[in-house]
PDB file of C-alpha atoms in Angstrom:
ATOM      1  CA  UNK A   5       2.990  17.995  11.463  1.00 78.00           C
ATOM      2  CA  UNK A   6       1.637  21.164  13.251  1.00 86.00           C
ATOM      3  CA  UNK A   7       1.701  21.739  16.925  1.00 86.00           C
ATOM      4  CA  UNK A   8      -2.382  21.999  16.765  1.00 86.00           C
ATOM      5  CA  UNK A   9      -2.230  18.409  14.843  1.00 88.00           C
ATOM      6  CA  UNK A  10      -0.051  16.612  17.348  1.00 92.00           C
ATOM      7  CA  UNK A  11      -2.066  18.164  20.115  1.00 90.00           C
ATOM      8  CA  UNK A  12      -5.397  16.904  18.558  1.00 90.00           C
ATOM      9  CA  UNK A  13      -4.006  13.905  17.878  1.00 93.00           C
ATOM     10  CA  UNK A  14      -2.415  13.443  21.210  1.00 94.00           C
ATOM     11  CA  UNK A  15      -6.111  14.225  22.943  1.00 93.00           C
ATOM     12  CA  UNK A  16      -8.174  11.872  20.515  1.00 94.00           C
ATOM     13  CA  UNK A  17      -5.613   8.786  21.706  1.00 96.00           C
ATOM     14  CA  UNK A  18      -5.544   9.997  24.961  1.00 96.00           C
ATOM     15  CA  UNK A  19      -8.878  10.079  25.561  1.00 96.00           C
ATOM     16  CA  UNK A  20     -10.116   6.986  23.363  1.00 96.00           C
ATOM     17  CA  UNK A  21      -7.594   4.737  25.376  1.00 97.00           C
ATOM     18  CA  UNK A  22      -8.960   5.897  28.347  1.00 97.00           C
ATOM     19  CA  UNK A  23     -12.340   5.243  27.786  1.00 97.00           C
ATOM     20  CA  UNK A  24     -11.932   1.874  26.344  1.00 97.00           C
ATOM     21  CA  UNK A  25      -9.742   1.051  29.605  1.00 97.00           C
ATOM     22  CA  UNK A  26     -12.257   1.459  32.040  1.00 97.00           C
ATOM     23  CA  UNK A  27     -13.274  -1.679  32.641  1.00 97.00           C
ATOM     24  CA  UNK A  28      -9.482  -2.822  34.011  1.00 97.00           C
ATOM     25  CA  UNK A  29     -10.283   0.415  36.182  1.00 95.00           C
ATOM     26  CA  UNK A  30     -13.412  -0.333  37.610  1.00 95.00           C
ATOM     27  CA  UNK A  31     -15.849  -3.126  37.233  1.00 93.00           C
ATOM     28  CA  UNK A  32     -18.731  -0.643  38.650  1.00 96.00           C
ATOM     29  CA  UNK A  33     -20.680  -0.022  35.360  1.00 94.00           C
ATOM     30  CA  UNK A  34     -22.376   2.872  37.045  1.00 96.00           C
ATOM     31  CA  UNK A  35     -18.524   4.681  37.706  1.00 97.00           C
ATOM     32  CA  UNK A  36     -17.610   3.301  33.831  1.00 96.00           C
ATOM     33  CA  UNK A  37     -20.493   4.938  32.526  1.00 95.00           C
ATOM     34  CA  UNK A  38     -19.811   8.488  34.370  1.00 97.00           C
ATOM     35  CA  UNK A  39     -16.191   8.379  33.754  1.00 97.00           C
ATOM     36  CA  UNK A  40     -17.271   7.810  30.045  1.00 96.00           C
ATOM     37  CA  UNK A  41     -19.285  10.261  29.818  1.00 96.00           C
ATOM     38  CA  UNK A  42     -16.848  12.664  31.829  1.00 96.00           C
ATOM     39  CA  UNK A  43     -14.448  12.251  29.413  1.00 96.00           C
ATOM     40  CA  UNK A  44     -16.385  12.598  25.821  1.00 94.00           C
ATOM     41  CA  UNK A  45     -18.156  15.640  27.458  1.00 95.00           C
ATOM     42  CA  UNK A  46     -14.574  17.120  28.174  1.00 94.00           C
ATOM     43  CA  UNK A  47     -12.761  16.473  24.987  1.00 91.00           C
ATOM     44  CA  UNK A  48     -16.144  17.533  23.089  1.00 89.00           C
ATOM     45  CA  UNK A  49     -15.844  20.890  24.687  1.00 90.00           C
ATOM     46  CA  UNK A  50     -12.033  21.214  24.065  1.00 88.00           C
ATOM     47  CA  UNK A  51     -12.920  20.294  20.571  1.00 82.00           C
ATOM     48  CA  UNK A  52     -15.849  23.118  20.271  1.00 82.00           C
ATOM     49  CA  UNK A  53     -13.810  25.367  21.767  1.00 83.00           C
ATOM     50  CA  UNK A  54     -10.667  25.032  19.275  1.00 79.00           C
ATOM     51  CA  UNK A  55     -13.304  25.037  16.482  1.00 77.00           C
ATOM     52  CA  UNK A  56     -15.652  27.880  17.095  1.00 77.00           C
ATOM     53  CA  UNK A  57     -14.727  29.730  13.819  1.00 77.00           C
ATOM     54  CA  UNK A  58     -15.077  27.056  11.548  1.00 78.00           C
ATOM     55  CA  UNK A  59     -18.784  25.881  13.424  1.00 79.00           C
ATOM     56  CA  UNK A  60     -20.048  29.579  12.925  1.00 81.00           C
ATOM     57  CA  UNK A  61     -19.131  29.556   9.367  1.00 84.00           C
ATOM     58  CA  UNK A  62     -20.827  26.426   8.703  1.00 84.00           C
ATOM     59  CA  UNK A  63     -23.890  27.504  10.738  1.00 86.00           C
ATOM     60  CA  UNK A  64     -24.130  30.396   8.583  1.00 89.00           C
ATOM     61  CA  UNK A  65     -24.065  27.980   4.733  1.00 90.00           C
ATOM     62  CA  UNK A  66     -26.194  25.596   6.456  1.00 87.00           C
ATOM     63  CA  UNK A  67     -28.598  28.932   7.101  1.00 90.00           C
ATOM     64  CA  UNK A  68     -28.513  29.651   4.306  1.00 92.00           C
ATOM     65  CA  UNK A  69     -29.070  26.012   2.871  1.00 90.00           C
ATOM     66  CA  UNK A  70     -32.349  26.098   4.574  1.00 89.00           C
ATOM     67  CA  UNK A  71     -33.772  29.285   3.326  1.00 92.00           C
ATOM     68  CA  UNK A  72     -32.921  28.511  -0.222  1.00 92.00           C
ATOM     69  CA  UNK A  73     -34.334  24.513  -0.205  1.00 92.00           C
ATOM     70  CA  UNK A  74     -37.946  24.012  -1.214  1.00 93.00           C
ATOM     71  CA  UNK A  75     -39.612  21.196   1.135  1.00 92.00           C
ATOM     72  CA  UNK A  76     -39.034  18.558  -1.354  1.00 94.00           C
ATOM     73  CA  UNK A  77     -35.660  19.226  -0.543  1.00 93.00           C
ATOM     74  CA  UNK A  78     -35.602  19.670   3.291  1.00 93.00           C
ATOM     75  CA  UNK A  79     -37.603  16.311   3.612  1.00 95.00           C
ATOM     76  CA  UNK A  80     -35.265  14.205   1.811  1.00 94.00           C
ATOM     77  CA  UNK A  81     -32.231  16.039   3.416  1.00 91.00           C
ATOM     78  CA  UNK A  82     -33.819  14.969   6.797  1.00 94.00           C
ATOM     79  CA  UNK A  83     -34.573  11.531   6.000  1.00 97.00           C
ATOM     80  CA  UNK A  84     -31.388  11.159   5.199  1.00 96.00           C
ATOM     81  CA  UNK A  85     -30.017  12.722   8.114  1.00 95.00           C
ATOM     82  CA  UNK A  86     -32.187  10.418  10.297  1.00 97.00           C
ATOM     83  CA  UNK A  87     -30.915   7.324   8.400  1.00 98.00           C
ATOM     84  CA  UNK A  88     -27.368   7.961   9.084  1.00 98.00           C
ATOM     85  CA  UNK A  89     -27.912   9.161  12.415  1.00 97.00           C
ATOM     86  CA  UNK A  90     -29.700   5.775  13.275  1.00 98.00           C
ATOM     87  CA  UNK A  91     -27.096   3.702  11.518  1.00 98.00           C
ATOM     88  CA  UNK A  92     -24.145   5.082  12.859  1.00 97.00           C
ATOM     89  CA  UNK A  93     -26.104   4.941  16.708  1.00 96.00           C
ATOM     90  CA  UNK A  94     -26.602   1.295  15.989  1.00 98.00           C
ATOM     91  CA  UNK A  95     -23.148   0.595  14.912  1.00 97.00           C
ATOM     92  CA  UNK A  96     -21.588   2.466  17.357  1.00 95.00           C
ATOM     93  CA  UNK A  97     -23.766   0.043  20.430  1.00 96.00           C
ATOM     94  CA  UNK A  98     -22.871  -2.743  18.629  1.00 98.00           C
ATOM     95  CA  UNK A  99     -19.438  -1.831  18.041  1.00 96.00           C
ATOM     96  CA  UNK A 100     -19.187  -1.171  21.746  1.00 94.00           C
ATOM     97  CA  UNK A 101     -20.306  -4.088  22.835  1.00 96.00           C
ATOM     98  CA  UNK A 102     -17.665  -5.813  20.803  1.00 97.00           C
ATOM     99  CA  UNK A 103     -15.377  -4.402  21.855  1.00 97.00           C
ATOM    100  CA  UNK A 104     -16.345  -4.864  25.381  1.00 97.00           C
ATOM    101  CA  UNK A 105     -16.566  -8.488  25.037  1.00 97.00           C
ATOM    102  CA  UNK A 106     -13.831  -9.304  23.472  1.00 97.00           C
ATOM    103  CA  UNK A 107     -12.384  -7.661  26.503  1.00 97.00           C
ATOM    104  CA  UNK A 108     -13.827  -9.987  28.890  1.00 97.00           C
ATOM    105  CA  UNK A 109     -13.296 -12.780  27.137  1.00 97.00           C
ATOM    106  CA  UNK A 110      -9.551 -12.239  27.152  1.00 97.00           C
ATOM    107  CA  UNK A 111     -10.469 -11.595  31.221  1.00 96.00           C
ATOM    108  CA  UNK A 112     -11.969 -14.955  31.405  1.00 97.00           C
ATOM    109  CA  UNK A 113      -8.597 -16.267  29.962  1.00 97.00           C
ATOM    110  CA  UNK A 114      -6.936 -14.815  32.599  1.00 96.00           C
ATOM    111  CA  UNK A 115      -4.969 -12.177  30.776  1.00 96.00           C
ATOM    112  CA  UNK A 116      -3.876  -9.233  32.661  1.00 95.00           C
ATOM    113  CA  UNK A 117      -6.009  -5.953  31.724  1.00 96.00           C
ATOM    114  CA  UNK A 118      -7.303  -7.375  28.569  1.00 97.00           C
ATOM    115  CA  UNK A 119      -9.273  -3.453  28.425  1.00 97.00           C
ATOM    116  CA  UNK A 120      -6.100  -1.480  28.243  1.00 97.00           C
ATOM    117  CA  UNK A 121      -4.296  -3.664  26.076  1.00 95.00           C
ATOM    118  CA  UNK A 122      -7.097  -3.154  23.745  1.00 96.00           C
ATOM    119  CA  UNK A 123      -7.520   0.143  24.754  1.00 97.00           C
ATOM    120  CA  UNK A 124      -3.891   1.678  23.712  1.00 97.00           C
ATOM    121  CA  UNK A 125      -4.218   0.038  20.127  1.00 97.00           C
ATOM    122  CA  UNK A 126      -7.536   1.347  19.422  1.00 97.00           C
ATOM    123  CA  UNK A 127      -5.962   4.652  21.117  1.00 97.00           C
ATOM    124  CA  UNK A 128      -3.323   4.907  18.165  1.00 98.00           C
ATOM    125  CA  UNK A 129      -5.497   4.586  15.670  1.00 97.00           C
ATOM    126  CA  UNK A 130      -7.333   7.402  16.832  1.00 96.00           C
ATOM    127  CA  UNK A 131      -4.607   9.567  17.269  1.00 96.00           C
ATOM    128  CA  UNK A 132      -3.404   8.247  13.587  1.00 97.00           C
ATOM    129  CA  UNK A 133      -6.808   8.850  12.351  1.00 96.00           C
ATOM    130  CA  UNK A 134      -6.646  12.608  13.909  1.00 93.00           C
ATOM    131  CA  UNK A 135      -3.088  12.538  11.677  1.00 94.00           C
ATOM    132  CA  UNK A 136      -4.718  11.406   8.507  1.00 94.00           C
ATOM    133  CA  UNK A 137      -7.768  13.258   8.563  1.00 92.00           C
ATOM    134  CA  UNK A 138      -5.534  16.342   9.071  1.00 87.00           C
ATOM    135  CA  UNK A 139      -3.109  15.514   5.849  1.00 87.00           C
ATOM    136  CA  UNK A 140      -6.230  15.279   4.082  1.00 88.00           C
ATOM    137  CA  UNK A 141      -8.152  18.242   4.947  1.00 73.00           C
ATOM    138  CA  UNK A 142      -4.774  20.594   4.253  1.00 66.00           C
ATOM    139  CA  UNK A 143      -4.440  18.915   0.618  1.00 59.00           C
TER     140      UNK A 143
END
């Protein structure tokens, strides 16, 4: 494994344990929701940073992707883009909120940050995820 996979990897459990263990942190939602947010706005710009080349190069082929379609084309393309966008917005809040609550419920059982225990494993598969995705990508 590369030194740019491991750091990637790293970052994505890093931050995803983080996030998820907020609630052992604070039980302000207002402070869980900015530290949240802090922290997907930071690793989002590491990300875009790392990436730049690649995001210009797809820019460019989805350019010219959009001079070349006819309407036909562009309007299906769209509607599905707006499907998937909604469906992976509504799974994501609901996912969230299961998360979240199963959480608390292991709270109400008295279990000592319930968040962060959740929080590390779903942390590790992130950074596994980063691994895999990775492996795939270079074969």
């Amino acid at each position: 494994m590369d030194s740019d996979t491991r750091h990637n990897a790293v970052l994505a459990a890093a931050t995803t344990a983080a996030y998820y263990a907020l609630p052992d942190i604070t039980r302000s939602k207002a402070l869980r929701t900015l530290g949240k947010t802090g922290l997907m706005v930071g690793s989002s710009l590491h990300v875009i940073a790392a990436e730049q080349p690649h995001y210009r190069e797809n820019a460019r082929e989805f350019g010219e992707f959009l001079r070349g379609a006819d309407a036909d084309t562009l309007r299906v393309t769209a509607a599905m883009l707006t499907a998937v966008s909604i469906a992976a917005t509504a799974a994501t809040i609901a996912g969230e909120k299961a998360i979240f609550r199963r959480g608390e419920r292991r709270r109400a059982e008295g279990r000592r940050l319930p968040h962060t225990r959740q929080a590390l494993v779903l942390g590790l598969l992130s950074g596994l995820l980063v691994v895999a995705a990775e492996r795939i990508e270079i074969s």
